[in-house]
């Protein structure tokens, strides 16, 4: 088998990239996958090499063949200049903001961001002299009116956590760049397979690899890809913080990478089928899924995205907390838990009213977030059907 040249790699379509990038059989003694390199110490053959600072690997915190394999593949599928790896998705948000911001700077953060990211802004960033203003995620080019002379970063998450607002990222990026601010995106829902962040104006794109890259709910990992302008600064920041992910987690993520497209496409198909079924249920007021034609975010989703993942939300018709608990507590296939993107279906009740500050979230009924896994869709419907019967009985 001929070794892939850089030109040949660049020609590959996304599916082939997932299979062939980030591995080198020659360097792995002929084995297909790169093993999990474990280690702190890296030995140097002589004083000259040690002093030259040119050896490829120098210390465990600065990268291994395993971390490089995943970074290389992720960079290629993201259309980025480089990727850094950290131990969780939240850590990826943290390092991207630490890269973009200095004391005295101002950050614009979408009101729909993953809530723990808000806590980091309100506690640590504030302590370090960075002020955060939350903005309506649907502002689009209107973001310009909120920008100050010291606004150095605009954070987007599209679709937003739980409420799934789709943002006009190109319009936001144009305004941010015109005023010298960096655009950071949490791209976890779409992954680079369904939304090309850097082609749409994002400077640094965060992925919680914990979700679809892992695909099996058995690891935590964060990735930040960056364009050529931001990658050197990102790489330096992460290197200085010395927070590498564990080698087994990176190894498992590389394994997940090989099947990510298949799993995502299946999650998309299953989620759409379940979303359409839920839309027809009398207990459901509204289904929030950007790929459904009547969703408020559909037009922008259709323009910018190439697929939808397995995560969506629903608003139920008004029901008591006890009735919703009776519905959820008795489910046999849908687990209840905060992470998502694995092979198994999940549902959680959520309520954004408690922490949104720039927008008012008033759905008009209890809200549920679904993650659709790989079970037979008819089994999932039957599980929910019995759940709706419990909801009605407890009303
Ligand atoms: C949109 C989004 N971003 C980031 C994260 C954080 O990922 P992790 O759990 O790996 O810290 C999550 C986790 O649920 C998430 O939903």
JSON list of N, CA and C and ligand atoms in Angstrom, two decimals, residues 87-91 93 114 157 159 161 186 188-189 206-211 219-222 311 338-340 369, ligand 1:
[
{"chain": "A", "resi": 87, "resn": "UNK", "atom": "N", "xyz": [-8.60, 18.05, 28.22]},
{"chain": "A", "resi": 87, "resn": "UNK", "atom": "CA", "xyz": [-9.31, 16.90, 28.80]},
{"chain": "A", "resi": 87, "resn": "UNK", "atom": "C", "xyz": [-10.85, 16.95, 28.83]},
{"chain": "A", "resi": 88, "resn": "UNK", "atom": "N", "xyz": [-11.48, 18.04, 28.41]},
{"chain": "A", "resi": 88, "resn": "UNK", "atom": "CA", "xyz": [-12.95, 18.05, 28.37]},
{"chain": "A", "resi": 88, "resn": "UNK", "atom": "C", "xyz": [-13.43, 19.15, 27.43]},
{"chain": "A", "resi": 89, "resn": "UNK", "atom": "N", "xyz": [-14.70, 19.08, 27.08]},
{"chain": "A", "resi": 89, "resn": "UNK", "atom": "CA", "xyz": [-15.28, 20.12, 26.23]},
{"chain": "A", "resi": 89, "resn": "UNK", "atom": "C", "xyz": [-15.29, 21.46, 26.93]},
{"chain": "A", "resi": 90, "resn": "UNK", "atom": "N", "xyz": [-15.57, 21.45, 28.23]},
{"chain": "A", "resi": 90, "resn": "UNK", "atom": "CA", "xyz": [-15.58, 22.71, 28.96]},
{"chain": "A", "resi": 90, "resn": "UNK", "atom": "C", "xyz": [-14.16, 23.31, 29.01]},
{"chain": "A", "resi": 91, "resn": "UNK", "atom": "N", "xyz": [-13.16, 22.45, 29.17]},
{"chain": "A", "resi": 91, "resn": "UNK", "atom": "CA", "xyz": [-11.77, 22.94, 29.15]},
{"chain": "A", "resi": 91, "resn": "UNK", "atom": "C", "xyz": [-11.44, 23.56, 27.79]},
{"chain": "A", "resi": 93, "resn": "UNK", "atom": "N", "xyz": [-13.57, 25.20, 25.88]},
{"chain": "A", "resi": 93, "resn": "UNK", "atom": "CA", "xyz": [-14.16, 26.55, 25.91]},
{"chain": "A", "resi": 93, "resn": "UNK", "atom": "C", "xyz": [-13.24, 27.48, 26.70]},
{"chain": "A", "resi": 114, "resn": "UNK", "atom": "N", "xyz": [-23.79, 27.07, 26.52]},
{"chain": "A", "resi": 114, "resn": "UNK", "atom": "CA", "xyz": [-23.72, 25.99, 27.52]},
{"chain": "A", "resi": 114, "resn": "UNK", "atom": "C", "xyz": [-23.50, 26.62, 28.90]},
{"chain": "A", "resi": 157, "resn": "UNK", "atom": "N", "xyz": [-22.73, 29.83, 19.88]},
{"chain": "A", "resi": 157, "resn": "UNK", "atom": "CA", "xyz": [-23.00, 28.38, 19.97]},
{"chain": "A", "resi": 157, "resn": "UNK", "atom": "C", "xyz": [-24.27, 28.15, 19.16]},
{"chain": "A", "resi": 159, "resn": "UNK", "atom": "N", "xyz": [-26.64, 25.27, 16.93]},
{"chain": "A", "resi": 159, "resn": "UNK", "atom": "CA", "xyz": [-27.76, 25.77, 17.69]},
{"chain": "A", "resi": 159, "resn": "UNK", "atom": "C", "xyz": [-27.39, 25.85, 19.18]},
{"chain": "A", "resi": 161, "resn": "UNK", "atom": "N", "xyz": [-27.48, 25.79, 23.37]},
{"chain": "A", "resi": 161, "resn": "UNK", "atom": "CA", "xyz": [-27.71, 24.69, 24.31]},
{"chain": "A", "resi": 161, "resn": "UNK", "atom": "C", "xyz": [-29.17, 24.65, 24.71]},
{"chain": "A", "resi": 186, "resn": "UNK", "atom": "N", "xyz": [-18.77, 27.27, 19.80]},
{"chain": "A", "resi": 186, "resn": "UNK", "atom": "CA", "xyz": [-18.97, 25.91, 20.30]},
{"chain": "A", "resi": 186, "resn": "UNK", "atom": "C", "xyz": [-19.73, 25.17, 19.21]},
{"chain": "A", "resi": 188, "resn": "UNK", "atom": "N", "xyz": [-20.18, 21.85, 18.94]},
{"chain": "A", "resi": 188, "resn": "UNK", "atom": "CA", "xyz": [-20.36, 20.46, 19.37]},
{"chain": "A", "resi": 188, "resn": "UNK", "atom": "C", "xyz": [-21.58, 19.79, 18.73]},
{"chain": "A", "resi": 189, "resn": "UNK", "atom": "N", "xyz": [-22.68, 20.51, 18.60]},
{"chain": "A", "resi": 189, "resn": "UNK", "atom": "CA", "xyz": [-23.92, 19.91, 18.07]},
{"chain": "A", "resi": 189, "resn": "UNK", "atom": "C", "xyz": [-23.70, 19.40, 16.64]},
{"chain": "A", "resi": 206, "resn": "UNK", "atom": "N", "xyz": [-14.67, 25.11, 19.07]},
{"chain": "A", "resi": 206, "resn": "UNK", "atom": "CA", "xyz": [-14.62, 24.17, 20.18]},
{"chain": "A", "resi": 206, "resn": "UNK", "atom": "C", "xyz": [-15.49, 22.96, 19.87]},
{"chain": "A", "resi": 207, "resn": "UNK", "atom": "N", "xyz": [-14.97, 21.79, 20.21]},
{"chain": "A", "resi": 207, "resn": "UNK", "atom": "CA", "xyz": [-15.78, 20.58, 20.10]},
{"chain": "A", "resi": 207, "resn": "UNK", "atom": "C", "xyz": [-15.65, 19.80, 21.41]},
{"chain": "A", "resi": 208, "resn": "UNK", "atom": "N", "xyz": [-16.79, 19.48, 22.02]},
{"chain": "A", "resi": 208, "resn": "UNK", "atom": "CA", "xyz": [-16.74, 18.55, 23.15]},
{"chain": "A", "resi": 208, "resn": "UNK", "atom": "C", "xyz": [-16.67, 17.15, 22.51]},
{"chain": "A", "resi": 209, "resn": "UNK", "atom": "N", "xyz": [-15.45, 16.63, 22.42]},
{"chain": "A", "resi": 209, "resn": "UNK", "atom": "CA", "xyz": [-15.24, 15.30, 21.83]},
{"chain": "A", "resi": 209, "resn": "UNK", "atom": "C", "xyz": [-15.90, 14.20, 22.66]},
{"chain": "A", "resi": 210, "resn": "UNK", "atom": "N", "xyz": [-16.27, 14.58, 23.87]},
{"chain": "A", "resi": 210, "resn": "UNK", "atom": "CA", "xyz": [-17.04, 13.74, 24.78]},
{"chain": "A", "resi": 210, "resn": "UNK", "atom": "C", "xyz": [-18.33, 13.23, 24.11]},
{"chain": "A", "resi": 211, "resn": "UNK", "atom": "N", "xyz": [-18.86, 14.02, 23.15]},
{"chain": "A", "resi": 211, "resn": "UNK", "atom": "CA", "xyz": [-20.17, 13.70, 22.57]},
{"chain": "A", "resi": 211, "resn": "UNK", "atom": "C", "xyz": [-20.00, 12.79, 21.34]},
{"chain": "A", "resi": 219, "resn": "UNK", "atom": "N", "xyz": [-15.85, 8.57, 27.65]},
{"chain": "A", "resi": 219, "resn": "UNK", "atom": "CA", "xyz": [-14.64, 9.38, 27.80]},
{"chain": "A", "resi": 219, "resn": "UNK", "atom": "C", "xyz": [-14.99, 10.86, 27.80]},
{"chain": "A", "resi": 220, "resn": "UNK", "atom": "N", "xyz": [-14.04, 11.66, 28.28]},
{"chain": "A", "resi": 220, "resn": "UNK", "atom": "CA", "xyz": [-14.16, 13.12, 28.25]},
{"chain": "A", "resi": 220, "resn": "UNK", "atom": "C", "xyz": [-13.01, 13.67, 27.42]},
{"chain": "A", "resi": 221, "resn": "UNK", "atom": "N", "xyz": [-13.32, 14.60, 26.51]},
{"chain": "A", "resi": 221, "resn": "UNK", "atom": "CA", "xyz": [-12.26, 15.16, 25.67]},
{"chain": "A", "resi": 221, "resn": "UNK", "atom": "C", "xyz": [-12.73, 16.48, 25.06]},
{"chain": "A", "resi": 222, "resn": "UNK", "atom": "N", "xyz": [-11.81, 17.42, 24.91]},
{"chain": "A", "resi": 222, "resn": "UNK", "atom": "CA", "xyz": [-12.13, 18.67, 24.23]},
{"chain": "A", "resi": 222, "resn": "UNK", "atom": "C", "xyz": [-11.14, 18.93, 23.12]},
{"chain": "A", "resi": 311, "resn": "UNK", "atom": "N", "xyz": [-29.69, 15.59, 18.63]},
{"chain": "A", "resi": 311, "resn": "UNK", "atom": "CA", "xyz": [-30.11, 16.33, 19.83]},
{"chain": "A", "resi": 311, "resn": "UNK", "atom": "C", "xyz": [-31.16, 17.36, 19.45]},
{"chain": "A", "resi": 338, "resn": "UNK", "atom": "N", "xyz": [-26.79, 14.23, 31.73]},
{"chain": "A", "resi": 338, "resn": "UNK", "atom": "CA", "xyz": [-26.49, 15.52, 31.11]},
{"chain": "A", "resi": 338, "resn": "UNK", "atom": "C", "xyz": [-25.66, 15.45, 29.83]},
{"chain": "A", "resi": 339, "resn": "UNK", "atom": "N", "xyz": [-24.78, 14.48, 29.71]},
{"chain": "A", "resi": 339, "resn": "UNK", "atom": "CA", "xyz": [-24.00, 14.46, 28.48]},
{"chain": "A", "resi": 339, "resn": "UNK", "atom": "C", "xyz": [-24.86, 13.88, 27.37]},
{"chain": "A", "resi": 340, "resn": "UNK", "atom": "N", "xyz": [-24.31, 13.73, 26.18]},
{"chain": "A", "resi": 340, "resn": "UNK", "atom": "CA", "xyz": [-25.11, 13.26, 25.04]},
{"chain": "A", "resi": 340, "resn": "UNK", "atom": "C", "xyz": [-24.15, 12.85, 23.93]},
{"chain": "A", "resi": 369, "resn": "UNK", "atom": "N", "xyz": [-35.19, 17.84, 26.65]},
{"chain": "A", "resi": 369, "resn": "UNK", "atom": "CA", "xyz": [-34.17, 17.71, 25.62]},
{"chain": "A", "resi": 369, "resn": "UNK", "atom": "C", "xyz": [-33.93, 16.23, 25.34]},
{"chain": "B", "resi": 1, "resn": "LIG", "atom": "C1", "xyz": [-22.72, 22.29, 23.81]},
{"chain": "B", "resi": 1, "resn": "LIG", "atom": "C2", "xyz": [-21.76, 21.74, 24.81]},
{"chain": "B", "resi": 1, "resn": "LIG", "atom": "N1", "xyz": [-20.51, 22.24, 24.85]},
{"chain": "B", "resi": 1, "resn": "LIG", "atom": "C3", "xyz": [-19.61, 21.80, 25.73]},
{"chain": "B", "resi": 1, "resn": "LIG", "atom": "C4", "xyz": [-19.92, 20.82, 26.64]},
{"chain": "B", "resi": 1, "resn": "LIG", "atom": "C5", "xyz": [-18.88, 20.38, 27.62]},
{"chain": "B", "resi": 1, "resn": "LIG", "atom": "O1", "xyz": [-18.35, 19.15, 27.31]},
{"chain": "B", "resi": 1, "resn": "LIG", "atom": "P1", "xyz": [-17.65, 18.25, 28.44]},
{"chain": "B", "resi": 1, "resn": "LIG", "atom": "O2", "xyz": [-18.75, 17.48, 29.07]},
{"chain": "B", "resi": 1, "resn": "LIG", "atom": "O3", "xyz": [-16.70, 17.39, 27.69]},
{"chain": "B", "resi": 1, "resn": "LIG", "atom": "O4", "xyz": [-16.97, 19.17, 29.39]},
{"chain": "B", "resi": 1, "resn": "LIG", "atom": "C6", "xyz": [-21.19, 20.25, 26.64]},
{"chain": "B", "resi": 1, "resn": "LIG", "atom": "C7", "xyz": [-21.55, 19.18, 27.60]},
{"chain": "B", "resi": 1, "resn": "LIG", "atom": "O5", "xyz": [-22.67, 18.81, 27.77]},
{"chain": "B", "resi": 1, "resn": "LIG", "atom": "C8", "xyz": [-22.15, 20.74, 25.71]},
{"chain": "B", "resi": 1, "resn": "LIG", "atom": "O6", "xyz": [-23.40, 20.26, 25.69]}
]
